mmCIF file of C-alpha atoms and ligand atoms in Angstrom:
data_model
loop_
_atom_site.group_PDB
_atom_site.id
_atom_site.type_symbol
_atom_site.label_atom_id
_atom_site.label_comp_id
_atom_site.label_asym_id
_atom_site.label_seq_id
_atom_site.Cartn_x
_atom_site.Cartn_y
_atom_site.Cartn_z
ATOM 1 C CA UNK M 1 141.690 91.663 54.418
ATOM 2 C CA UNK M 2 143.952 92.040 50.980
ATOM 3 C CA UNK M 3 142.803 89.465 48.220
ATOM 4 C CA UNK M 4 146.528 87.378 49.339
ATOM 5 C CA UNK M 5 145.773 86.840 52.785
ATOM 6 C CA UNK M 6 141.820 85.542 52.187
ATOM 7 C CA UNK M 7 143.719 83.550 50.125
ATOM 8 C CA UNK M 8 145.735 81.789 52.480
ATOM 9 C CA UNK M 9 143.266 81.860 55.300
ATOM 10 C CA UNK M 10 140.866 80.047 52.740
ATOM 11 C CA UNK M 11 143.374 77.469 52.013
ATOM 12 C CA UNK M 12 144.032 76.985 55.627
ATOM 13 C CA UNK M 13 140.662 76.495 56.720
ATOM 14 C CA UNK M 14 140.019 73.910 53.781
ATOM 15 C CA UNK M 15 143.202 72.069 54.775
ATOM 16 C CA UNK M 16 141.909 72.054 58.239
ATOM 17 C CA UNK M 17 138.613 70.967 57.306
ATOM 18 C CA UNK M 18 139.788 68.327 55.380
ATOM 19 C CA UNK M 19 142.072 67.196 58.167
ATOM 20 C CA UNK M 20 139.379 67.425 60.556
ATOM 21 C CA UNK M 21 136.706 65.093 58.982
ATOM 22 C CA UNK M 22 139.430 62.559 58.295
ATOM 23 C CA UNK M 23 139.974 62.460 62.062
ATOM 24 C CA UNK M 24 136.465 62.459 62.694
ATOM 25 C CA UNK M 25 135.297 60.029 60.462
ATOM 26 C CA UNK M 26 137.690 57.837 62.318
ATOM 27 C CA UNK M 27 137.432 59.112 65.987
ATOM 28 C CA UNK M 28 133.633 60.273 66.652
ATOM 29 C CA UNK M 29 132.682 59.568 69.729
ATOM 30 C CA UNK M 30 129.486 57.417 70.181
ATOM 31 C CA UNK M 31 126.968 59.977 71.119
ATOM 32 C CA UNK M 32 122.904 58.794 71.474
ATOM 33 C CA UNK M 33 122.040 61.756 69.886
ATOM 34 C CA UNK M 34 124.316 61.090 67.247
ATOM 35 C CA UNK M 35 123.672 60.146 63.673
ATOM 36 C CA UNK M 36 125.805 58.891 60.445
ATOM 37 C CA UNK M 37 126.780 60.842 57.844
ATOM 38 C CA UNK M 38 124.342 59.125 55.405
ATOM 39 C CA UNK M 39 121.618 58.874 57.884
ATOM 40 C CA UNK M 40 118.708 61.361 58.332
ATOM 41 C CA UNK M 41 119.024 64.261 60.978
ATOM 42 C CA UNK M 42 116.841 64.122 63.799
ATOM 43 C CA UNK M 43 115.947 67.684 64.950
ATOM 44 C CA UNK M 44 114.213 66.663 68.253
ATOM 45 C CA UNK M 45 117.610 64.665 69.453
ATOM 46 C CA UNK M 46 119.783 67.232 68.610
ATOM 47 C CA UNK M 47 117.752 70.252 70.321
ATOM 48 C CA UNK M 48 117.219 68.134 72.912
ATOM 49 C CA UNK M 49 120.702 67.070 73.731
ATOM 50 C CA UNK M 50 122.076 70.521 73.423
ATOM 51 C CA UNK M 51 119.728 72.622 75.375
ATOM 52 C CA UNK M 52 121.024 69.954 78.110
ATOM 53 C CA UNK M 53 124.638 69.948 77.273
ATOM 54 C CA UNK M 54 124.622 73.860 78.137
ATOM 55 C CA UNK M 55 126.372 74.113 81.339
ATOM 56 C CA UNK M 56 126.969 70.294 81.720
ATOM 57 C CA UNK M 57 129.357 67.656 80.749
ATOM 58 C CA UNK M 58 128.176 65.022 78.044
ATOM 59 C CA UNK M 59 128.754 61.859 80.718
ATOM 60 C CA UNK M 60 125.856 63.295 82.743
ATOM 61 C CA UNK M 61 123.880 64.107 80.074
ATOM 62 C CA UNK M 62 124.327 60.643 78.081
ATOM 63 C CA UNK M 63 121.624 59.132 81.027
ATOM 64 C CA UNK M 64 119.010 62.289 80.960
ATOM 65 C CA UNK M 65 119.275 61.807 77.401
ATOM 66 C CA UNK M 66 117.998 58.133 77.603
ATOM 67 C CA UNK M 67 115.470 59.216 80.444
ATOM 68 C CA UNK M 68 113.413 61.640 78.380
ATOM 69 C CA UNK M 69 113.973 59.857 75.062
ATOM 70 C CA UNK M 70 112.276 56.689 76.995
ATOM 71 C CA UNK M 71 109.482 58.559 78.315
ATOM 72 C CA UNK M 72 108.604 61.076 75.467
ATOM 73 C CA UNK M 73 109.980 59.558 72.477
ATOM 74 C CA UNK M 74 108.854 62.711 70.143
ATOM 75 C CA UNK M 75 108.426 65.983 70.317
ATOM 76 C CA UNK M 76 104.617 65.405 70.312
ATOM 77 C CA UNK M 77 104.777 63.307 73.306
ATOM 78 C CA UNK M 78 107.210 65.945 75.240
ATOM 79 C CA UNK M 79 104.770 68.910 74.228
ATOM 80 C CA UNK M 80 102.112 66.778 76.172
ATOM 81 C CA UNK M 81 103.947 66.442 79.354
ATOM 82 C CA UNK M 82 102.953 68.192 82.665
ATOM 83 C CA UNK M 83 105.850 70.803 83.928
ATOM 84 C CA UNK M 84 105.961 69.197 87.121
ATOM 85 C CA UNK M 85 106.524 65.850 85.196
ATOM 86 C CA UNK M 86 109.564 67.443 83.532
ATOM 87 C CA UNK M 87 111.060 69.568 86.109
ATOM 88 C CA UNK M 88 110.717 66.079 87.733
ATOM 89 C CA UNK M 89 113.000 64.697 85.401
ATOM 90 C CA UNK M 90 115.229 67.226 84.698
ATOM 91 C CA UNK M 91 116.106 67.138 88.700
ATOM 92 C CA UNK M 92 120.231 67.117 89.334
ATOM 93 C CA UNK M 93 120.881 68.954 85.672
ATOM 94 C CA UNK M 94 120.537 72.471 87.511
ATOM 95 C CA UNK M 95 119.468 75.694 85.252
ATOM 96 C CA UNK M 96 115.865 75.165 85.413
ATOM 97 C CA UNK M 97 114.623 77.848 83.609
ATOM 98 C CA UNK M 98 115.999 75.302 80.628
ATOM 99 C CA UNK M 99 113.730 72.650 81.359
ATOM 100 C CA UNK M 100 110.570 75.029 81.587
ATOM 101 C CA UNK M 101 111.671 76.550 78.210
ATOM 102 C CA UNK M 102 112.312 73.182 77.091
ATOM 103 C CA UNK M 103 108.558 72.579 77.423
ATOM 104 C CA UNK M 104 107.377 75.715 75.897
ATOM 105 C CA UNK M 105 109.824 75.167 72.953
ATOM 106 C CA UNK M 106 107.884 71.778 72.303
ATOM 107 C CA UNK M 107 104.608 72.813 72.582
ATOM 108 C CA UNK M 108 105.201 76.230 70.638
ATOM 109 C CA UNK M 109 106.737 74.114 68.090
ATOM 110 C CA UNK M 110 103.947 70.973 68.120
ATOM 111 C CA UNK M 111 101.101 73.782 67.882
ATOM 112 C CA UNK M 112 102.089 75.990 65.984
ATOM 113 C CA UNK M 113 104.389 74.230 63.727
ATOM 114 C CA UNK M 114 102.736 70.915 62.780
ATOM 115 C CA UNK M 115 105.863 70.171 65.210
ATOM 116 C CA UNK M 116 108.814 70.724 62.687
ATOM 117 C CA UNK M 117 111.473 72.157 63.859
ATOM 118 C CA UNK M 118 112.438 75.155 61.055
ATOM 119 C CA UNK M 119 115.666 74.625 59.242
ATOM 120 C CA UNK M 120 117.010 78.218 59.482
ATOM 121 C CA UNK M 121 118.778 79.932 62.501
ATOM 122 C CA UNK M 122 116.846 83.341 62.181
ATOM 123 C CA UNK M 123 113.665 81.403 62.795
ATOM 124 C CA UNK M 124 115.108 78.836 65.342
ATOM 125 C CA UNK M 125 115.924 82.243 67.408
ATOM 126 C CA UNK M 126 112.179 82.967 67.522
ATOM 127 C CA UNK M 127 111.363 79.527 69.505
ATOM 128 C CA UNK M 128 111.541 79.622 73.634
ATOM 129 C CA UNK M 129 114.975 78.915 75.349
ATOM 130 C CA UNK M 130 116.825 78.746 71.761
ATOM 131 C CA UNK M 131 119.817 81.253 71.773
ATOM 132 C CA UNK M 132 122.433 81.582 69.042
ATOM 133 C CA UNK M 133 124.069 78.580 70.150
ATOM 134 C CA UNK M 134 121.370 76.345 69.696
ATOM 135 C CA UNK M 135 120.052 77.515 66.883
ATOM 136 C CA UNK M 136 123.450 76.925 64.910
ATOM 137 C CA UNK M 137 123.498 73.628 66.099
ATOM 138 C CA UNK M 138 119.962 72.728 65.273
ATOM 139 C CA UNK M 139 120.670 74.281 61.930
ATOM 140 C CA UNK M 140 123.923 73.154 60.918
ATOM 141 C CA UNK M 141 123.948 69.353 63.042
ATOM 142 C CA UNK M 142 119.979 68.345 61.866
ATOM 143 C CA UNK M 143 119.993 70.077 58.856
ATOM 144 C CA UNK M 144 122.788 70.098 57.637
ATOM 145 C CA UNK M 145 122.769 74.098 57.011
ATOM 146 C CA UNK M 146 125.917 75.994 56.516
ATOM 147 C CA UNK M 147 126.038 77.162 60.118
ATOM 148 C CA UNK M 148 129.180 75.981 62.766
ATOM 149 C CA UNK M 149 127.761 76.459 66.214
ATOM 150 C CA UNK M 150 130.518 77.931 68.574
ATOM 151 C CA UNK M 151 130.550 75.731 72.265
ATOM 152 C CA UNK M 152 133.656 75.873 74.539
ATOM 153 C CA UNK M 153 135.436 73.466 72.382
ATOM 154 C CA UNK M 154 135.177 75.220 69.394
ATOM 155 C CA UNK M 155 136.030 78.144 71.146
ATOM 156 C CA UNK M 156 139.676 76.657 72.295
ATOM 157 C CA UNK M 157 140.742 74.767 68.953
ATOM 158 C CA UNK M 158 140.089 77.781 67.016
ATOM 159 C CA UNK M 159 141.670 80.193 69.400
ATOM 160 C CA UNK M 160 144.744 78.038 69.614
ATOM 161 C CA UNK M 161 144.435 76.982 65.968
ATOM 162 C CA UNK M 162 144.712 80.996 64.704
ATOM 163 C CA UNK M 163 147.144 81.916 68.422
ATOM 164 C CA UNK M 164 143.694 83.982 69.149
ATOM 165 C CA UNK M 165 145.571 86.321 72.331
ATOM 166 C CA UNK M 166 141.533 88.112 73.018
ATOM 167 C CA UNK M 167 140.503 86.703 76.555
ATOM 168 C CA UNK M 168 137.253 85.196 77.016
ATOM 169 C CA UNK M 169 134.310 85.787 77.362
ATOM 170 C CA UNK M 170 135.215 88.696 74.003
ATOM 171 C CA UNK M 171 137.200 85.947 72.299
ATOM 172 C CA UNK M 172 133.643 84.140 71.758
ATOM 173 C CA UNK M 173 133.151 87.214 69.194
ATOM 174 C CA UNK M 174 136.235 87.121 67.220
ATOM 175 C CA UNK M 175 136.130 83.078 67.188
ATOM 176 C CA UNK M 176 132.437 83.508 65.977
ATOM 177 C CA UNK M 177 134.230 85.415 63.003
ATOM 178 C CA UNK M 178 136.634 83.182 62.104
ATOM 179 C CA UNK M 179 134.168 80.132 61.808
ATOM 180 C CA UNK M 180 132.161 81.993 58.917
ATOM 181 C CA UNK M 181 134.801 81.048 56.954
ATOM 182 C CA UNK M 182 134.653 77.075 58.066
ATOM 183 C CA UNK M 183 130.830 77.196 57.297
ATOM 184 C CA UNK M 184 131.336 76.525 53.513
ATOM 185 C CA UNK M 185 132.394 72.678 53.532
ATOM 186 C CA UNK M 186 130.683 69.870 52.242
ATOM 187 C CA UNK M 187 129.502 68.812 55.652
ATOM 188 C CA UNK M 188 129.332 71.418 58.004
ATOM 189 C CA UNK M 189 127.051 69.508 61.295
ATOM 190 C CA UNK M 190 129.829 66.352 61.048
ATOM 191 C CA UNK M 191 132.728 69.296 60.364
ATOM 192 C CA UNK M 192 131.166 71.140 64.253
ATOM 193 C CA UNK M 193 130.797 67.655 65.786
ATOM 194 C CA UNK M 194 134.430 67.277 64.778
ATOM 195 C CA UNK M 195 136.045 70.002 66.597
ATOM 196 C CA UNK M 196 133.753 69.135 69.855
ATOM 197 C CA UNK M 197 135.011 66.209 69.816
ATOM 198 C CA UNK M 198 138.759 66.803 68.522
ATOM 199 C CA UNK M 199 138.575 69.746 71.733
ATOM 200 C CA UNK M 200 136.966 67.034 74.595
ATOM 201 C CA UNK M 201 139.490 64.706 73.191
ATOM 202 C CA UNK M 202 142.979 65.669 71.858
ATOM 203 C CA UNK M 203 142.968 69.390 71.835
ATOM 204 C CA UNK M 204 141.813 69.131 75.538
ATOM 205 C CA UNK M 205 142.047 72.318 77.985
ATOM 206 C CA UNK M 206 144.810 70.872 79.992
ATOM 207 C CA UNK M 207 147.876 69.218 78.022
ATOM 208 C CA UNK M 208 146.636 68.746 74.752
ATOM 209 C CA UNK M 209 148.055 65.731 72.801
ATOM 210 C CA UNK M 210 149.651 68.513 70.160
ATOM 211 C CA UNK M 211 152.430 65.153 69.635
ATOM 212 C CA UNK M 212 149.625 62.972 68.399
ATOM 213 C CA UNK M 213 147.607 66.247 66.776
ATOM 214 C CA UNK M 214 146.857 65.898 62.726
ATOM 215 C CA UNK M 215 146.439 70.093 62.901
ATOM 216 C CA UNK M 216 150.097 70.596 64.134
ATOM 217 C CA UNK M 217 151.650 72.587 61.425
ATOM 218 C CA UNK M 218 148.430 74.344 61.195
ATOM 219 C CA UNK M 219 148.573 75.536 64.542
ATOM 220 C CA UNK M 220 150.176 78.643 65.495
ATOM 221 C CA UNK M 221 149.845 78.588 69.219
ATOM 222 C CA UNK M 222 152.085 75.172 69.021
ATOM 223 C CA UNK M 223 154.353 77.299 66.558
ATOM 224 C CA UNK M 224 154.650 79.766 69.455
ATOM 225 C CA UNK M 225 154.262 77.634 72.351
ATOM 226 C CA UNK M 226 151.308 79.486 74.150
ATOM 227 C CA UNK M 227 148.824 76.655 73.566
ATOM 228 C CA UNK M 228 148.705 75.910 77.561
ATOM 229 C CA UNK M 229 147.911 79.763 77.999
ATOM 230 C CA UNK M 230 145.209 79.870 75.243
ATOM 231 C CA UNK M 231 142.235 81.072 75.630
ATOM 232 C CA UNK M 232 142.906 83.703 78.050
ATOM 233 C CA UNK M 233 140.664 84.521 80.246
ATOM 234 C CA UNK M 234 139.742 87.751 82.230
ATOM 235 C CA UNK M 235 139.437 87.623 85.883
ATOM 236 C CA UNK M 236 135.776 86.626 87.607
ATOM 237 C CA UNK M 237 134.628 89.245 89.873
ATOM 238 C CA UNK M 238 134.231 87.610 93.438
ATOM 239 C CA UNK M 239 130.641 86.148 93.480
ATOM 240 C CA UNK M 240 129.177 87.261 96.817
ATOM 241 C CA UNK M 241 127.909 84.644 99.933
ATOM 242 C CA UNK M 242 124.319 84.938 100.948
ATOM 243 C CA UNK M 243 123.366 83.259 104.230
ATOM 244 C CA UNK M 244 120.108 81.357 105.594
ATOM 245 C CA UNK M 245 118.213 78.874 107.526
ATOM 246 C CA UNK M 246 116.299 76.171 105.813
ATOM 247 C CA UNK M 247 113.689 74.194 108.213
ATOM 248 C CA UNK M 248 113.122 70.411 108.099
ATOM 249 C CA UNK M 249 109.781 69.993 109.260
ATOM 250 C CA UNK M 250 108.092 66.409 109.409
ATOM 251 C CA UNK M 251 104.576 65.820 111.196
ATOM 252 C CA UNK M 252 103.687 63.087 113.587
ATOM 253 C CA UNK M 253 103.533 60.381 110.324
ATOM 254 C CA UNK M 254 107.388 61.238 109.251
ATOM 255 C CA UNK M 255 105.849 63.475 106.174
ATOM 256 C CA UNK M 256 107.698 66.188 105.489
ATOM 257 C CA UNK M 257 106.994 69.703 104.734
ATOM 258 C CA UNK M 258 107.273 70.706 101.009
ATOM 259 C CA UNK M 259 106.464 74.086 99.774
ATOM 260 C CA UNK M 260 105.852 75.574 96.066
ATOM 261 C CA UNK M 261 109.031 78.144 95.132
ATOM 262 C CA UNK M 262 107.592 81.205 93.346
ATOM 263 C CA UNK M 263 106.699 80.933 89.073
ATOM 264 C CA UNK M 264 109.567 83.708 88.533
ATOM 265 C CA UNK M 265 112.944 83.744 89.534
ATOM 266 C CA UNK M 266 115.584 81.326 91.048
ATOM 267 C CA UNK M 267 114.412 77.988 90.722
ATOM 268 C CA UNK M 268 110.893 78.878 89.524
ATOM 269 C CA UNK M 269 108.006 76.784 90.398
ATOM 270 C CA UNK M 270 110.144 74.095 91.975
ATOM 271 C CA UNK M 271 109.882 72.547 95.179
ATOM 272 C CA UNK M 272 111.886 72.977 98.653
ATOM 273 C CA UNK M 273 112.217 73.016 101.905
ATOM 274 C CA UNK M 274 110.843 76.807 103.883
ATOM 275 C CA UNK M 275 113.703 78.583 104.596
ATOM 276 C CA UNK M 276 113.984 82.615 105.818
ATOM 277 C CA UNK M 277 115.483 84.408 103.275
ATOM 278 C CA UNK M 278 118.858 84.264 101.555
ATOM 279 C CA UNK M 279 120.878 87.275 102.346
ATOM 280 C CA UNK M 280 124.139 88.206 102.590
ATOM 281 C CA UNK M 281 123.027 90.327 105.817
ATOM 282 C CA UNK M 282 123.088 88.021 108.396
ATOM 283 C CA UNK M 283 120.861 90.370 110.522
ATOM 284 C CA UNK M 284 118.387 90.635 107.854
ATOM 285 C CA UNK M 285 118.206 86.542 107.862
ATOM 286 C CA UNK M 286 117.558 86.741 111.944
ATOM 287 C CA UNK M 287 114.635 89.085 111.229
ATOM 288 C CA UNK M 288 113.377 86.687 108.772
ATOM 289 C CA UNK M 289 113.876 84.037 111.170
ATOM 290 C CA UNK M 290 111.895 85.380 113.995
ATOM 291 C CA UNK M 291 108.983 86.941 111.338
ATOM 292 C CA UNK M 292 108.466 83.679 109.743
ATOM 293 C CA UNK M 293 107.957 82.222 113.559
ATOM 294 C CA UNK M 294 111.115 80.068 114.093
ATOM 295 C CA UNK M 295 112.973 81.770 116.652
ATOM 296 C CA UNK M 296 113.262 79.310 119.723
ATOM 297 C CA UNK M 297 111.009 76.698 118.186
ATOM 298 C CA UNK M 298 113.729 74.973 116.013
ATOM 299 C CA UNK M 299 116.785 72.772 116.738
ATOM 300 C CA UNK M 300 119.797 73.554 115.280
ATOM 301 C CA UNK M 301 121.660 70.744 113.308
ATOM 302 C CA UNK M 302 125.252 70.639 113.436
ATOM 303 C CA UNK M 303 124.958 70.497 109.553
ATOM 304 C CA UNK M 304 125.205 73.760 107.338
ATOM 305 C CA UNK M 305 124.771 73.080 103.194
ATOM 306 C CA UNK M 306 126.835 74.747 100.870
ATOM 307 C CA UNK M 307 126.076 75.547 97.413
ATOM 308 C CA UNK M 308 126.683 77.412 94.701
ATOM 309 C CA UNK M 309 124.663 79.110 92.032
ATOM 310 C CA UNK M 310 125.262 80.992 89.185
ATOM 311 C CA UNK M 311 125.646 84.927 90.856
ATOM 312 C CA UNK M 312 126.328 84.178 94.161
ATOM 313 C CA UNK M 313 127.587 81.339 97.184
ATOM 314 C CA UNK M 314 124.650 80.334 99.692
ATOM 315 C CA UNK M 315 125.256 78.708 102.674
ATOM 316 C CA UNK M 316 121.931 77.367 104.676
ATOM 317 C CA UNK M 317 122.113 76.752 108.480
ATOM 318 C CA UNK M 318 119.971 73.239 108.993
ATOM 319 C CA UNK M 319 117.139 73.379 111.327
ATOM 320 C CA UNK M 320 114.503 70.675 112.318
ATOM 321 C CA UNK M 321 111.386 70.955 114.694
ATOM 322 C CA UNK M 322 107.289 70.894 114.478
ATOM 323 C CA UNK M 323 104.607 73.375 113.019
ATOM 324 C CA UNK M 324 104.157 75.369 115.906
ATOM 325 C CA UNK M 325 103.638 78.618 115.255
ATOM 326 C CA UNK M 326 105.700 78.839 112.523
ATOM 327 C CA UNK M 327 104.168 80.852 109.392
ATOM 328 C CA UNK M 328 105.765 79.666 106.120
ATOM 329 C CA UNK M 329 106.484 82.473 103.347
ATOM 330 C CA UNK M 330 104.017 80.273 100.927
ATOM 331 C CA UNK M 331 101.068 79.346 100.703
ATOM 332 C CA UNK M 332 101.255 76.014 98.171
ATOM 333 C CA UNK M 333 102.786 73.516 100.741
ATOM 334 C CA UNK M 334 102.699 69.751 100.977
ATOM 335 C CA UNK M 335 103.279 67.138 103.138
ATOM 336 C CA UNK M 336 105.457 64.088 101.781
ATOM 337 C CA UNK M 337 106.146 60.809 102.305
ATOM 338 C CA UNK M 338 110.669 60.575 101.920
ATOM 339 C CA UNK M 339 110.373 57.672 99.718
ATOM 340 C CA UNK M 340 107.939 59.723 97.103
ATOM 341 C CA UNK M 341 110.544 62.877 97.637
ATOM 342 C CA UNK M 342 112.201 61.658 93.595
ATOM 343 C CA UNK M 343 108.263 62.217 92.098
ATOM 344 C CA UNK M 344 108.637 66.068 93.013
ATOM 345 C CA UNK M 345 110.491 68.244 91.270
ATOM 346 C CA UNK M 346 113.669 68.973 94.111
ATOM 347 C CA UNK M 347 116.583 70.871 93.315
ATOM 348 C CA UNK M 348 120.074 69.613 93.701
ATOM 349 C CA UNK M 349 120.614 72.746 96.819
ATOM 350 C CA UNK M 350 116.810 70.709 98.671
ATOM 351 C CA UNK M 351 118.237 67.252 98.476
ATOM 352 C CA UNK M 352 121.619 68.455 99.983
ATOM 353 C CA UNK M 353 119.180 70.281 102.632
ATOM 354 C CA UNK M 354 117.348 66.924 103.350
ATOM 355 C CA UNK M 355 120.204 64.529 102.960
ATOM 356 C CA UNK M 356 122.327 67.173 106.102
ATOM 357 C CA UNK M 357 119.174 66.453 108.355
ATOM 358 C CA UNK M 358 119.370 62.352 107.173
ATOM 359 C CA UNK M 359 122.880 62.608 108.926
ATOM 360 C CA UNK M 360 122.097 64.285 112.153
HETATM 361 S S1 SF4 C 1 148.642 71.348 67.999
HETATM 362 FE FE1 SF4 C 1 147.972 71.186 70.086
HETATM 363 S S2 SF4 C 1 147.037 73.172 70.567
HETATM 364 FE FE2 SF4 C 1 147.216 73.025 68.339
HETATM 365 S S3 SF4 C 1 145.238 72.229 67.658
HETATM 366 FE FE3 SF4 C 1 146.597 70.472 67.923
HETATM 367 S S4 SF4 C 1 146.213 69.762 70.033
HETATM 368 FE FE4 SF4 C 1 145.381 71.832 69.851
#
C-alpha cells in the first residue's frame, strides 16, 4: 500500500472509531457479562460468555449465563465441578465438545495458573477449547489488549463498511486484515463490543437502518448500493440425511432406559436413548436393527424426530417396547425415573426422542 492510501485508510478507520464509541457509549446493549468502561475486566465472564455465544444467539445465552454464574461463581468453583454436572447444565446449548473443553479450560487454568487467565492471545491459544476467536476477545474485551476479535458481526460491518466483494467463509481472512488497523485505539474491547452490537442492532443482516447509520458516508457498500448483497457467500454443499431407529424402553416401574454415548465423538459422554446406528443406508440401519435384537419386539410410533447437526440431517424412526432380548450397543446404561430425566446430561436430538413417544 503507497504511503497516500495508508494514509487515508488510517484516517478512515480513526473517524470510524471515533464514530463508533460515540454510538456505543450511548447504545450498548445491557449484557451480564458486560462491564463499564472504568470498571475492572472480568476474564472468567468474558471467556465464559463467549465460548457460549459460539454458534448461539445472545437471548439464549443471557439465561445459561445466569445459570452457571449462580452455581460456580469463579473459575475456582467451575474447575471443581463434575462433567456430568456441567454437561448437565449446558443441556439445550448444543456443541458439546464446548462444554467439556469448557471444564478442562478451568481446571488447566485453576492448576496450573494460580487460575489467571493470561493477558496475551499467543498464550490464550495454548488453553483447551480457546481458538483465535476467543482468545482476541479474552485479550482485547478483559484486558483491554490491542486485539479486535472478528465474530459474524464484525465480519458484516467491516465487509460492507470497505464494499468487501470476497464471499465467506475467505472473507473472514481479508476482514481479519483490515481490523489490524482498528486495533490501535484508545479502547479497543469497548471499540469490538461496539461493532457487535452496532451489527445485531443497526447494521443488521437483513435491512440495515443505513437512514439512521452514523457510518454512512463512510460506507462504501451504501455508496454503491450492494449493502443487502454483502457478505457474499459461497454455496453449502448439500449436507447428507442419515437414518435410524431410537428405542424407548421403560420397565415395569415407568423407568426408562438411559445409556452412556461413547467419550469420543458426536455428543461424547452424554446420555440417550439406544438406537441402531445412524446411516444414510437404510439397509445397513435394518441390519443394525435385527443385530442389536429389535426386530419384531418393538412397536412402531407414528412419530419420526428430525434433527439436524452440524455435517449431516438425521431422522430417527420412534420405537417403544420391553427388554426382551434386545442387546444394547453399550454397556453403561441406566434406568430413570422421567421426572429426574433434567439431572442427566440429555441432548436437545434425546428430549425430542422422548417428548415423540410422550405424544403417542
Ligand atoms: S450505512 Fe448501512 S450498510 Fe453501511 S455500515 Fe451503516 S448500516 Fe451498515
Amino acid at each position: 500500500m503507497n504511503s497516500t492510501r495508508k494514509q487515508v485508510c488510517n484516517q478512515k478507520a480513526q473517524e470510524v472509531i471515533r464514530r463508533l464509541l460515540k454510538w456505543y457509549d450511548k447504545n450498548a446493549r445491557t449484557l451480564p457479562w458486560r462491564y463499564g468502561h472504568h470498571e475492572q475486566g472480568n476474564p472468567y465472564h468474558t471467556w465464559l460468555s463467549e465460548v457460549m455465544l459460539q454458534q448461539t444467539t445472545v437471548i439464549t445465552v443471557i439465561d445459561y449465563f445466569h445459570r452457571f454464574i449462580e452455581k460456580w461463581p469463579t473459575l475456582k468453583a467451575l474447575a471443581e465441578a463434575s462433567e456430568e454436572e456441567v454437561l448437565t447444565n449446558w443441556q439445550g446449548l448444543g456443541y458439546y465438545s464446548r462444554a467439556r473443553n469448557l471444564l478442562k479450560c478451568a481446571r488447566y487454568v485453576q492448576n496450573n495458573l494460580e487460575g489467571a487467565f493470561p493477558k496475551d492471545p499467543s498464550a490464550l491459544l495454548k488453553l483447551p477449547g480457546i481458538g483465535p476467536y476467543t482468545a482476541s476477545a479474552v485479550s482485547g474485551i478483559a484486558f483491554r489488549q490491542k486485539h479486535v476479535p472478528v465474530d459474524g458481526n464484525i465480519i458484516r460491518v467491516m465487509s460492507r463498511l470497505y464494499g468487501l466483494k470476497t464471499p465467506l467463509p475467505d472473507l473472514k481472512g481479508e476482514v481479519e486484515k483490515v481490523v489490524k488497523i482498528y486495533c490501535e485505539n484508545p479502547r479497543p474491547g469497548d471499540f469490538a463490543q461496539g461493532l457487535m452490537d452496532f451489527g445485531a442492532t443497526l447494521c443488521r443482516p437483513k435491512n440495515p437502518s443505513c437512514e439512521i447509520c452514523p457510518l454512512q458516508n463512510k460506507c462504501v457498500a451504501y455508496e454503491e448500493n450492494t449493502q443487502h448483497l454483502i457478505p457474499f457467500r459461497k454455496p453449502k454443499p448439500q449436507k447428507p440425511t442419515r437414518f435410524g431407529k431410537a428405542f424407548l424402553i421403560y420397565d415395569k416401574n415407568g423407568l426408562l432406559l438411559l445409556q452412556k454415548r461413547p467419550e469420543k465423538g458426536l455428543l461424547a459422554n452424554m446420555m440417550e436413548v439406544p438406537s441402531t446406528l445412524w446411516s444414510t443406508d437404510s439397509d445397513e440401519v435394518e441390519r443394525s436393527f435385527i443385530d442389536i435384537g429389535g426386530d419384531g419386539k418393538f412397536t412402531r410410533l407414528n412419530q419420526t424426530v428430525k434433527h439436524t447437526f452440524t455435517h449431516f440431517h438425521l431422522e430417527l424412526d420412534v420405537y417403544h417396547g420391553g427388554l426382551n432380548d434386545f442387546k444394547p450397543r453399550c454397556s453403561t446404561t441406566k434406568w430413570v425415573a422421567p421426572d429426574a430425566l433434567d439431572t442427566h446430561p440429555l441432548p436437545t436430538l434425546m428430549k425430542k426422542v422422548i417428548r415423540a413417544g410422550n405424544l403417542c
